[in-house]
Amino acid sequence: GAVVSQHPSWVICKSGTSVKIECRSLDFQATTMFWYRQFPKQSLMLMATSNEGSKATYEQGVEKDKFLINHASLTLSTLTVTSAHPEDSSFYICSAAPGEATNEKLFFGSGTQLSVL
Amino acid sequence: RKEVEQDPGPFNVPEGATVAFNCTYSNSASQSFFWYRQDCRKEPKLLMSVYSSGNEDGRFTAQLNRASQYISLLIRDSKLSDSATYLCVVTSGNTPLVFGKGTRLSVIA
């Protein structure tokens, strides 16, 4: 089956540093990838939709200059949390769908737990 | 009103019990409905889609009531391995998925 690889799984960093998270579709091309954030005991909240070759679409309330998204190829999207602060500590997860697939065929990465000290 | 609402639980049930989760959604234009399962600090995994006619997959039965904008999931003969958070997920066409907060289930030996 289709696989989405996300790295790293865990990140612990100091306040003020930047953290890059990678999301790769291993056996399919993904025109669109989605980035979610999940705080403890909360639902997954969509942060942005990443489109290959164009700018990401950010959800209301998500700072595009803080959460930089790059989708330079059909198999890779990256999320960079710039100048991370403790309130950015959360579980970040990406998802992707092959081609014209419906939402039912959305595949998730394994997530990245970010802890900012 | 939140787009997708679920009882957060936790539901603590003994092995072999039957347990039901409910979910309501606010967008009447929603077209696709799913139940996902999420283990702690793991990615969500699709459990089953929910169809208007209702559908069953082994011990799991999902039902949809469009008039009441209500979705349910029934788990029969609960196993210890069923312990997880169950997420109700809704979407309108090809728009991004909207997740509920999830309902936590603990199956106890």
PDB file of N, CA and C in Angstrom, chain B residues 2-101:
ATOM      1  N   LYS B   2     -19.070  23.565  17.052  1.00  0.00           N
ATOM      2  CA  LYS B   2     -17.943  22.923  16.406  1.00  0.00           C
ATOM      3  C   LYS B   2     -18.428  22.099  15.227  1.00  0.00           C
ATOM      4  N   GLU B   3     -17.545  21.962  14.225  1.00  0.00           N
ATOM      5  CA  GLU B   3     -17.947  21.251  13.014  1.00  0.00           C
ATOM      6  C   GLU B   3     -18.255  19.792  13.262  1.00  0.00           C
ATOM      7  N   VAL B   4     -17.413  19.155  14.078  1.00  0.00           N
ATOM      8  CA  VAL B   4     -17.603  17.738  14.375  1.00  0.00           C
ATOM      9  C   VAL B   4     -17.483  17.566  15.885  1.00  0.00           C
ATOM     10  N   GLU B   5     -18.502  17.025  16.498  1.00  0.00           N
ATOM     11  CA  GLU B   5     -18.493  16.872  17.952  1.00  0.00           C
ATOM     12  C   GLU B   5     -18.618  15.411  18.341  1.00  0.00           C
ATOM     13  N   GLN B   6     -17.811  15.045  19.318  1.00  0.00           N
ATOM     14  CA  GLN B   6     -17.835  13.684  19.837  1.00  0.00           C
ATOM     15  C   GLN B   6     -17.781  13.726  21.349  1.00  0.00           C
ATOM     16  N   ASP B   7     -18.329  12.723  21.985  1.00  0.00           N
ATOM     17  CA  ASP B   7     -18.183  12.539  23.417  1.00  0.00           C
ATOM     18  C   ASP B   7     -16.740  12.092  23.648  1.00  0.00           C
ATOM     19  N   PRO B   8     -15.958  12.841  24.426  1.00  0.00           N
ATOM     20  CA  PRO B   8     -14.536  12.496  24.580  1.00  0.00           C
ATOM     21  C   PRO B   8     -14.274  11.231  25.386  1.00  0.00           C
ATOM     22  N   GLY B   9     -15.270  10.802  26.151  1.00  0.00           N
ATOM     23  CA  GLY B   9     -15.077   9.643  27.007  1.00  0.00           C
ATOM     24  C   GLY B   9     -14.245  10.021  28.228  1.00  0.00           C
ATOM     25  N   PRO B  10     -13.464   9.128  28.812  1.00  0.00           N
ATOM     26  CA  PRO B  10     -13.180   7.801  28.260  1.00  0.00           C
ATOM     27  C   PRO B  10     -14.291   6.790  28.519  1.00  0.00           C
ATOM     28  N   PHE B  11     -14.383   5.849  27.622  1.00  0.00           N
ATOM     29  CA  PHE B  11     -15.262   4.712  27.791  1.00  0.00           C
ATOM     30  C   PHE B  11     -14.396   3.557  28.289  1.00  0.00           C
ATOM     31  N   ASN B  12     -14.679   3.110  29.497  1.00  0.00           N
ATOM     32  CA  ASN B  12     -13.948   1.969  30.063  1.00  0.00           C
ATOM     33  C   ASN B  12     -14.877   0.769  30.068  1.00  0.00           C
ATOM     34  N   VAL B  13     -14.568  -0.223  29.255  1.00  0.00           N
ATOM     35  CA  VAL B  13     -15.479  -1.365  29.128  1.00  0.00           C
ATOM     36  C   VAL B  13     -14.704  -2.664  29.302  1.00  0.00           C
ATOM     37  N   PRO B  14     -15.355  -3.709  29.782  1.00  0.00           N
ATOM     38  CA  PRO B  14     -14.682  -5.006  29.907  1.00  0.00           C
ATOM     39  C   PRO B  14     -14.588  -5.695  28.562  1.00  0.00           C
ATOM     40  N   GLU B  15     -13.649  -6.594  28.454  1.00  0.00           N
ATOM     41  CA  GLU B  15     -13.533  -7.403  27.231  1.00  0.00           C
ATOM     42  C   GLU B  15     -14.869  -8.074  26.923  1.00  0.00           C
ATOM     43  N   GLY B  16     -15.198  -8.120  25.659  1.00  0.00           N
ATOM     44  CA  GLY B  16     -16.424  -8.782  25.246  1.00  0.00           C
ATOM     45  C   GLY B  16     -17.643  -7.878  25.225  1.00  0.00           C
ATOM     46  N   ALA B  17     -17.502  -6.686  25.766  1.00  0.00           N
ATOM     47  CA  ALA B  17     -18.648  -5.764  25.817  1.00  0.00           C
ATOM     48  C   ALA B  17     -18.906  -5.153  24.437  1.00  0.00           C
ATOM     49  N   THR B  18     -20.115  -4.631  24.305  1.00  0.00           N
ATOM     50  CA  THR B  18     -20.468  -3.863  23.115  1.00  0.00           C
ATOM     51  C   THR B  18     -20.471  -2.389  23.501  1.00  0.00           C
ATOM     52  N   VAL B  19     -19.865  -1.569  22.661  1.00  0.00           N
ATOM     53  CA  VAL B  19     -19.779  -0.145  22.974  1.00  0.00           C
ATOM     54  C   VAL B  19     -20.133   0.660  21.729  1.00  0.00           C
ATOM     55  N   ALA B  20     -20.793   1.777  21.931  1.00  0.00           N
ATOM     56  CA  ALA B  20     -21.211   2.615  20.804  1.00  0.00           C
ATOM     57  C   ALA B  20     -20.721   4.039  21.001  1.00  0.00           C
ATOM     58  N   PHE B  21     -20.227   4.619  19.926  1.00  0.00           N
ATOM     59  CA  PHE B  21     -19.785   6.014  19.928  1.00  0.00           C
ATOM     60  C   PHE B  21     -20.668   6.810  18.986  1.00  0.00           C
ATOM     61  N   ASN B  22     -20.906   8.050  19.380  1.00  0.00           N
ATOM     62  CA  ASN B  22     -21.722   8.921  18.538  1.00  0.00           C
ATOM     63  C   ASN B  22     -20.938  10.149  18.116  1.00  0.00           C
ATOM     64  N   CYS B  23     -21.387  10.742  17.032  1.00  0.00           N
ATOM     65  CA  CYS B  23     -20.729  11.913  16.478  1.00  0.00           C
ATOM     66  C   CYS B  23     -21.777  12.739  15.752  1.00  0.00           C
ATOM     67  N   THR B  24     -21.723  14.052  15.930  1.00  0.00           N
ATOM     68  CA  THR B  24     -22.608  14.926  15.168  1.00  0.00           C
ATOM     69  C   THR B  24     -21.770  15.916  14.377  1.00  0.00           C
ATOM     70  N   TYR B  25     -22.285  16.334  13.245  1.00  0.00           N
ATOM     71  CA  TYR B  25     -21.567  17.284  12.408  1.00  0.00           C
ATOM     72  C   TYR B  25     -22.496  18.439  12.057  1.00  0.00           C
ATOM     73  N   SER B  26     -21.900  19.597  11.828  1.00  0.00           N
ATOM     74  CA  SER B  26     -22.714  20.803  11.661  1.00  0.00           C
ATOM     75  C   SER B  26     -22.937  21.189  10.199  1.00  0.00           C
ATOM     76  N   ASN B  27     -22.050  20.752   9.311  1.00  0.00           N
ATOM     77  CA  ASN B  27     -22.151  21.162   7.911  1.00  0.00           C
ATOM     78  C   ASN B  27     -23.064  20.206   7.142  1.00  0.00           C
ATOM     79  N   SER B  28     -24.242  20.702   6.809  1.00  0.00           N
ATOM     80  CA  SER B  28     -25.212  19.847   6.125  1.00  0.00           C
ATOM     81  C   SER B  28     -24.762  19.462   4.712  1.00  0.00           C
ATOM     82  N   ALA B  29     -23.752  20.167   4.194  1.00  0.00           N
ATOM     83  CA  ALA B  29     -23.241  19.853   2.859  1.00  0.00           C
ATOM     84  C   ALA B  29     -22.184  18.751   2.882  1.00  0.00           C
ATOM     85  N   SER B  30     -21.885  18.248   4.049  1.00  0.00           N
ATOM     86  CA  SER B  30     -20.884  17.183   4.162  1.00  0.00           C
ATOM     87  C   SER B  30     -21.309  15.985   3.325  1.00  0.00           C
ATOM     88  N   GLN B  31     -20.319  15.370   2.693  1.00  0.00           N
ATOM     89  CA  GLN B  31     -20.632  14.287   1.781  1.00  0.00           C
ATOM     90  C   GLN B  31     -19.997  12.958   2.148  1.00  0.00           C
ATOM     91  N   SER B  32     -18.857  13.030   2.804  1.00  0.00           N
ATOM     92  CA  SER B  32     -18.139  11.794   3.111  1.00  0.00           C
ATOM     93  C   SER B  32     -17.845  11.740   4.597  1.00  0.00           C
ATOM     94  N   PHE B  33     -17.942  10.523   5.114  1.00  0.00           N
ATOM     95  CA  PHE B  33     -17.831  10.344   6.557  1.00  0.00           C
ATOM     96  C   PHE B  33     -16.979   9.117   6.841  1.00  0.00           C
ATOM     97  N   PHE B  34     -16.143   9.244   7.865  1.00  0.00           N
ATOM     98  CA  PHE B  34     -15.228   8.153   8.169  1.00  0.00           C
ATOM     99  C   PHE B  34     -15.063   8.010   9.676  1.00  0.00           C
ATOM    100  N   TRP B  35     -14.665   6.841  10.076  1.00  0.00           N
ATOM    101  CA  TRP B  35     -14.141   6.623  11.417  1.00  0.00           C
ATOM    102  C   TRP B  35     -12.668   6.244  11.267  1.00  0.00           C
ATOM    103  N   TYR B  36     -11.829   6.960  12.019  1.00  0.00           N
ATOM    104  CA  TYR B  36     -10.407   6.649  12.086  1.00  0.00           C
ATOM    105  C   TYR B  36     -10.100   6.191  13.503  1.00  0.00           C
ATOM    106  N   ARG B  37      -9.035   5.419  13.608  1.00  0.00           N
ATOM    107  CA  ARG B  37      -8.542   5.003  14.904  1.00  0.00           C
ATOM    108  C   ARG B  37      -7.159   5.626  15.089  1.00  0.00           C
ATOM    109  N   GLN B  38      -6.918   6.156  16.293  1.00  0.00           N
ATOM    110  CA  GLN B  38      -5.610   6.736  16.575  1.00  0.00           C
ATOM    111  C   GLN B  38      -5.092   6.211  17.906  1.00  0.00           C
ATOM    112  N   ASP B  39      -3.930   5.613  17.884  1.00  0.00           N
ATOM    113  CA  ASP B  39      -3.245   5.223  19.108  1.00  0.00           C
ATOM    114  C   ASP B  39      -2.399   6.407  19.579  1.00  0.00           C
ATOM    115  N   CYS B  40      -2.026   6.371  20.848  1.00  0.00           N
ATOM    116  CA  CYS B  40      -1.327   7.494  21.456  1.00  0.00           C
ATOM    117  C   CYS B  40      -0.065   7.866  20.676  1.00  0.00           C
ATOM    118  N   ARG B  41       0.049   9.122  20.289  1.00  0.00           N
ATOM    119  CA  ARG B  41       1.215   9.662  19.587  1.00  0.00           C
ATOM    120  C   ARG B  41       1.505   8.929  18.281  1.00  0.00           C
ATOM    121  N   LYS B  42       0.441   8.433  17.664  1.00  0.00           N
ATOM    122  CA  LYS B  42       0.587   7.770  16.377  1.00  0.00           C
ATOM    123  C   LYS B  42      -0.325   8.455  15.367  1.00  0.00           C
ATOM    124  N   GLU B  43      -0.111   8.116  14.085  1.00  0.00           N
ATOM    125  CA  GLU B  43      -0.968   8.697  13.069  1.00  0.00           C
ATOM    126  C   GLU B  43      -2.337   8.035  13.076  1.00  0.00           C
ATOM    127  N   PRO B  44      -3.373   8.767  12.639  1.00  0.00           N
ATOM    128  CA  PRO B  44      -4.696   8.158  12.533  1.00  0.00           C
ATOM    129  C   PRO B  44      -4.702   7.128  11.407  1.00  0.00           C
ATOM    130  N   LYS B  45      -5.469   6.082  11.601  1.00  0.00           N
ATOM    131  CA  LYS B  45      -5.601   5.055  10.569  1.00  0.00           C
ATOM    132  C   LYS B  45      -7.069   4.849  10.254  1.00  0.00           C
ATOM    133  N   LEU B  46      -7.376   4.778   8.973  1.00  0.00           N
ATOM    134  CA  LEU B  46      -8.760   4.622   8.563  1.00  0.00           C
ATOM    135  C   LEU B  46      -9.320   3.299   9.060  1.00  0.00           C
ATOM    136  N   LEU B  47     -10.404   3.387   9.787  1.00  0.00           N
ATOM    137  CA  LEU B  47     -11.088   2.190  10.280  1.00  0.00           C
ATOM    138  C   LEU B  47     -12.160   1.770   9.281  1.00  0.00           C
ATOM    139  N   MET B  48     -13.015   2.714   8.943  1.00  0.00           N
ATOM    140  CA  MET B  48     -14.036   2.420   7.945  1.00  0.00           C
ATOM    141  C   MET B  48     -14.725   3.687   7.481  1.00  0.00           C
ATOM    142  N   SER B  49     -15.244   3.617   6.272  1.00  0.00           N
ATOM    143  CA  SER B  49     -16.075   4.694   5.764  1.00  0.00           C
ATOM    144  C   SER B  49     -17.490   4.482   6.288  1.00  0.00           C
ATOM    145  N   VAL B  50     -18.288   5.525   6.238  1.00  0.00           N
ATOM    146  CA  VAL B  50     -19.658   5.428   6.724  1.00  0.00           C
ATOM    147  C   VAL B  50     -20.591   5.765   5.574  1.00  0.00           C
ATOM    148  N   TYR B  51     -21.495   4.858   5.266  1.00  0.00           N
ATOM    149  CA  TYR B  51     -22.415   5.049   4.160  1.00  0.00           C
ATOM    150  C   TYR B  51     -23.837   5.197   4.685  1.00  0.00           C
ATOM    151  N   SER B  52     -24.670   5.828   3.873  1.00  0.00           N
ATOM    152  CA  SER B  52     -26.053   6.084   4.291  1.00  0.00           C
ATOM    153  C   SER B  52     -26.803   4.813   4.622  1.00  0.00           C
ATOM    154  N   SER B  53     -26.463   3.750   3.942  1.00  0.00           N
ATOM    155  CA  SER B  53     -27.168   2.477   4.154  1.00  0.00           C
ATOM    156  C   SER B  53     -26.618   1.730   5.355  1.00  0.00           C
ATOM    157  N   GLY B  54     -25.578   2.280   5.969  1.00  0.00           N
ATOM    158  CA  GLY B  54     -24.931   1.591   7.078  1.00  0.00           C
ATOM    159  C   GLY B  54     -23.982   0.532   6.536  1.00  0.00           C
ATOM    160  N   ASN B  55     -22.918   0.288   7.248  1.00  0.00           N
ATOM    161  CA  ASN B  55     -21.990  -0.730   6.789  1.00  0.00           C
ATOM    162  C   ASN B  55     -21.314  -1.412   7.967  1.00  0.00           C
ATOM    163  N   GLU B  56     -20.921  -2.652   7.701  1.00  0.00           N
ATOM    164  CA  GLU B  56     -20.376  -3.489   8.754  1.00  0.00           C
ATOM    165  C   GLU B  56     -19.057  -4.082   8.285  1.00  0.00           C
ATOM    166  N   ASP B  57     -18.112  -4.152   9.216  1.00  0.00           N
ATOM    167  CA  ASP B  57     -16.824  -4.769   8.906  1.00  0.00           C
ATOM    168  C   ASP B  57     -16.418  -5.578  10.123  1.00  0.00           C
ATOM    169  N   GLY B  58     -16.741  -6.844  10.100  1.00  0.00           N
ATOM    170  CA  GLY B  58     -16.435  -7.698  11.245  1.00  0.00           C
ATOM    171  C   GLY B  58     -17.210  -7.257  12.477  1.00  0.00           C
ATOM    172  N   ARG B  59     -16.491  -6.896  13.513  1.00  0.00           N
ATOM    173  CA  ARG B  59     -17.139  -6.506  14.773  1.00  0.00           C
ATOM    174  C   ARG B  59     -17.558  -5.029  14.784  1.00  0.00           C
ATOM    175  N   PHE B  60     -17.265  -4.329  13.719  1.00  0.00           N
ATOM    176  CA  PHE B  60     -17.527  -2.890  13.663  1.00  0.00           C
ATOM    177  C   PHE B  60     -18.693  -2.584  12.723  1.00  0.00           C
ATOM    178  N   THR B  61     -19.611  -1.741  13.212  1.00  0.00           N
ATOM    179  CA  THR B  61     -20.745  -1.315  12.404  1.00  0.00           C
ATOM    180  C   THR B  61     -20.845   0.198  12.460  1.00  0.00           C
ATOM    181  N   ALA B  62     -20.935   0.821  11.290  1.00  0.00           N
ATOM    182  CA  ALA B  62     -21.059   2.272  11.231  1.00  0.00           C
ATOM    183  C   ALA B  62     -22.399   2.641  10.618  1.00  0.00           C
ATOM    184  N   GLN B  63     -22.999   3.700  11.140  1.00  0.00           N
ATOM    185  CA  GLN B  63     -24.271   4.148  10.602  1.00  0.00           C
ATOM    186  C   GLN B  63     -24.255   5.664  10.443  1.00  0.00           C
ATOM    187  N   LEU B  64     -25.025   6.127   9.469  1.00  0.00           N
ATOM    188  CA  LEU B  64     -25.128   7.555   9.170  1.00  0.00           C
ATOM    189  C   LEU B  64     -26.589   7.953   9.118  1.00  0.00           C
ATOM    190  N   ASN B  65     -26.919   9.040   9.776  1.00  0.00           N
ATOM    191  CA  ASN B  65     -28.268   9.599   9.714  1.00  0.00           C
ATOM    192  C   ASN B  65     -28.120  11.036   9.211  1.00  0.00           C
ATOM    193  N   ARG B  66     -28.351  11.222   7.919  1.00  0.00           N
ATOM    194  CA  ARG B  66     -28.134  12.549   7.323  1.00  0.00           C
ATOM    195  C   ARG B  66     -29.136  13.570   7.865  1.00  0.00           C
ATOM    196  N   ALA B  67     -30.359  13.140   8.109  1.00  0.00           N
ATOM    197  CA  ALA B  67     -31.390  14.076   8.577  1.00  0.00           C
ATOM    198  C   ALA B  67     -30.993  14.671   9.927  1.00  0.00           C
ATOM    199  N   SER B  68     -30.430  13.844  10.783  1.00  0.00           N
ATOM    200  CA  SER B  68     -30.027  14.304  12.113  1.00  0.00           C
ATOM    201  C   SER B  68     -28.563  14.715  12.154  1.00  0.00           C
ATOM    202  N   GLN B  69     -27.846  14.533  11.041  1.00  0.00           N
ATOM    203  CA  GLN B  69     -26.417  14.866  10.955  1.00  0.00           C
ATOM    204  C   GLN B  69     -25.660  14.166  12.078  1.00  0.00           C
ATOM    205  N   TYR B  70     -25.800  12.859  12.058  1.00  0.00           N
ATOM    206  CA  TYR B  70     -25.356  12.027  13.175  1.00  0.00           C
ATOM    207  C   TYR B  70     -24.710  10.760  12.616  1.00  0.00           C
ATOM    208  N   ILE B  71     -23.572  10.387  13.205  1.00  0.00           N
ATOM    209  CA  ILE B  71     -22.845   9.192  12.784  1.00  0.00           C
ATOM    210  C   ILE B  71     -22.581   8.348  14.017  1.00  0.00           C
ATOM    211  N   SER B  72     -22.608   7.048  13.854  1.00  0.00           N
ATOM    212  CA  SER B  72     -22.317   6.187  14.993  1.00  0.00           C
ATOM    213  C   SER B  72     -21.350   5.081  14.611  1.00  0.00           C
ATOM    214  N   LEU B  73     -20.698   4.559  15.629  1.00  0.00           N
ATOM    215  CA  LEU B  73     -19.813   3.410  15.466  1.00  0.00           C
ATOM    216  C   LEU B  73     -20.110   2.439  16.593  1.00  0.00           C
ATOM    217  N   LEU B  74     -20.376   1.208  16.241  1.00  0.00           N
ATOM    218  CA  LEU B  74     -20.663   0.165  17.225  1.00  0.00           C
ATOM    219  C   LEU B  74     -19.551  -0.870  17.163  1.00  0.00           C
ATOM    220  N   ILE B  75     -19.003  -1.190  18.314  1.00  0.00           N
ATOM    221  CA  ILE B  75     -17.974  -2.224  18.395  1.00  0.00           C
ATOM    222  C   ILE B  75     -18.528  -3.358  19.245  1.00  0.00           C
ATOM    223  N   ARG B  76     -18.600  -4.526  18.656  1.00  0.00           N
ATOM    224  CA  ARG B  76     -19.089  -5.700  19.387  1.00  0.00           C
ATOM    225  C   ARG B  76     -17.906  -6.536  19.869  1.00  0.00           C
ATOM    226  N   ASP B  77     -18.143  -7.293  20.943  1.00  0.00           N
ATOM    227  CA  ASP B  77     -17.132  -8.226  21.446  1.00  0.00           C
ATOM    228  C   ASP B  77     -15.765  -7.541  21.559  1.00  0.00           C
ATOM    229  N   SER B  78     -15.723  -6.476  22.340  1.00  0.00           N
ATOM    230  CA  SER B  78     -14.510  -5.655  22.458  1.00  0.00           C
ATOM    231  C   SER B  78     -13.289  -6.483  22.835  1.00  0.00           C
ATOM    232  N   LYS B  79     -12.178  -6.155  22.200  1.00  0.00           N
ATOM    233  CA  LYS B  79     -10.886  -6.772  22.492  1.00  0.00           C
ATOM    234  C   LYS B  79      -9.977  -5.744  23.167  1.00  0.00           C
ATOM    235  N   LEU B  80      -8.994  -6.241  23.873  1.00  0.00           N
ATOM    236  CA  LEU B  80      -8.026  -5.334  24.506  1.00  0.00           C
ATOM    237  C   LEU B  80      -7.368  -4.445  23.454  1.00  0.00           C
ATOM    238  N   SER B  81      -7.141  -5.014  22.278  1.00  0.00           N
ATOM    239  CA  SER B  81      -6.469  -4.284  21.200  1.00  0.00           C
ATOM    240  C   SER B  81      -7.336  -3.177  20.584  1.00  0.00           C
ATOM    241  N   ASP B  82      -8.600  -3.138  20.984  1.00  0.00           N
ATOM    242  CA  ASP B  82      -9.468  -2.066  20.491  1.00  0.00           C
ATOM    243  C   ASP B  82      -9.234  -0.759  21.248  1.00  0.00           C
ATOM    244  N   SER B  83      -8.486  -0.815  22.338  1.00  0.00           N
ATOM    245  CA  SER B  83      -8.220   0.386  23.129  1.00  0.00           C
ATOM    246  C   SER B  83      -7.472   1.405  22.281  1.00  0.00           C
ATOM    247  N   ALA B  84      -8.084   2.568  22.129  1.00  0.00           N
ATOM    248  CA  ALA B  84      -7.529   3.610  21.266  1.00  0.00           C
ATOM    249  C   ALA B  84      -8.467   4.805  21.327  1.00  0.00           C
ATOM    250  N   THR B  85      -8.148   5.818  20.552  1.00  0.00           N
ATOM    251  CA  THR B  85      -9.058   6.953  20.381  1.00  0.00           C
ATOM    252  C   THR B  85      -9.691   6.843  19.005  1.00  0.00           C
ATOM    253  N   TYR B  86     -10.993   6.973  18.958  1.00  0.00           N
ATOM    254  CA  TYR B  86     -11.723   6.839  17.704  1.00  0.00           C
ATOM    255  C   TYR B  86     -12.165   8.224  17.232  1.00  0.00           C
ATOM    256  N   LEU B  87     -11.738   8.552  16.037  1.00  0.00           N
ATOM    257  CA  LEU B  87     -11.971   9.880  15.481  1.00  0.00           C
ATOM    258  C   LEU B  87     -13.078   9.849  14.429  1.00  0.00           C
ATOM    259  N   CYS B  88     -14.031  10.730  14.600  1.00  0.00           N
ATOM    260  CA  CYS B  88     -15.089  10.912  13.608  1.00  0.00           C
ATOM    261  C   CYS B  88     -14.575  11.955  12.617  1.00  0.00           C
ATOM    262  N   VAL B  89     -14.665  11.665  11.343  1.00  0.00           N
ATOM    263  CA  VAL B  89     -14.075  12.545  10.333  1.00  0.00           C
ATOM    264  C   VAL B  89     -15.092  12.823   9.231  1.00  0.00           C
ATOM    265  N   VAL B  90     -15.167  14.078   8.843  1.00  0.00           N
ATOM    266  CA  VAL B  90     -16.175  14.514   7.885  1.00  0.00           C
ATOM    267  C   VAL B  90     -15.509  15.366   6.814  1.00  0.00           C
ATOM    268  N   THR B  91     -16.004  15.276   5.609  1.00  0.00           N
ATOM    269  CA  THR B  91     -15.507  16.148   4.552  1.00  0.00           C
ATOM    270  C   THR B  91     -16.612  16.447   3.552  1.00  0.00           C
ATOM    271  N   SER B  92     -16.460  17.572   2.880  1.00  0.00           N
ATOM    272  CA  SER B  92     -17.406  17.959   1.835  1.00  0.00           C
ATOM    273  C   SER B  92     -16.689  17.827   0.499  1.00  0.00           C
ATOM    274  N   GLY B  93     -16.982  16.788  -0.217  1.00  0.00           N
ATOM    275  CA  GLY B  93     -16.324  16.581  -1.501  1.00  0.00           C
ATOM    276  C   GLY B  93     -14.850  16.369  -1.327  1.00  0.00           C
ATOM    277  N   ASN B  94     -14.027  17.114  -2.028  1.00  0.00           N
ATOM    278  CA  ASN B  94     -12.587  16.947  -1.962  1.00  0.00           C
ATOM    279  C   ASN B  94     -11.914  17.975  -1.068  1.00  0.00           C
ATOM    280  N   THR B  95     -12.661  18.544  -0.153  1.00  0.00           N
ATOM    281  CA  THR B  95     -12.057  19.471   0.807  1.00  0.00           C
ATOM    282  C   THR B  95     -11.329  18.679   1.883  1.00  0.00           C
ATOM    283  N   PRO B  96     -10.402  19.326   2.584  1.00  0.00           N
ATOM    284  CA  PRO B  96      -9.650  18.604   3.625  1.00  0.00           C
ATOM    285  C   PRO B  96     -10.565  17.995   4.675  1.00  0.00           C
ATOM    286  N   LEU B  97     -10.067  16.932   5.264  1.00  0.00           N
ATOM    287  CA  LEU B  97     -10.806  16.245   6.303  1.00  0.00           C
ATOM    288  C   LEU B  97     -10.950  17.130   7.536  1.00  0.00           C
ATOM    289  N   VAL B  98     -12.104  17.043   8.193  1.00  0.00           N
ATOM    290  CA  VAL B  98     -12.328  17.720   9.464  1.00  0.00           C
ATOM    291  C   VAL B  98     -12.471  16.645  10.528  1.00  0.00           C
ATOM    292  N   PHE B  99     -11.619  16.707  11.522  1.00  0.00           N
ATOM    293  CA  PHE B  99     -11.586  15.679  12.553  1.00  0.00           C
ATOM    294  C   PHE B  99     -12.321  16.128  13.803  1.00  0.00           C
ATOM    295  N   GLY B 100     -13.018  15.186  14.431  1.00  0.00           N
ATOM    296  CA  GLY B 100     -13.517  15.413  15.777  1.00  0.00           C
ATOM    297  C   GLY B 100     -12.377  15.228  16.767  1.00  0.00           C
ATOM    298  N   LYS B 101     -12.626  15.570  18.029  1.00  0.00           N
ATOM    299  CA  LYS B 101     -11.584  15.436  19.051  1.00  0.00           C
ATOM    300  C   LYS B 101     -11.298  13.990  19.393  1.00  0.00           C
TER     301      LYS B 101
END
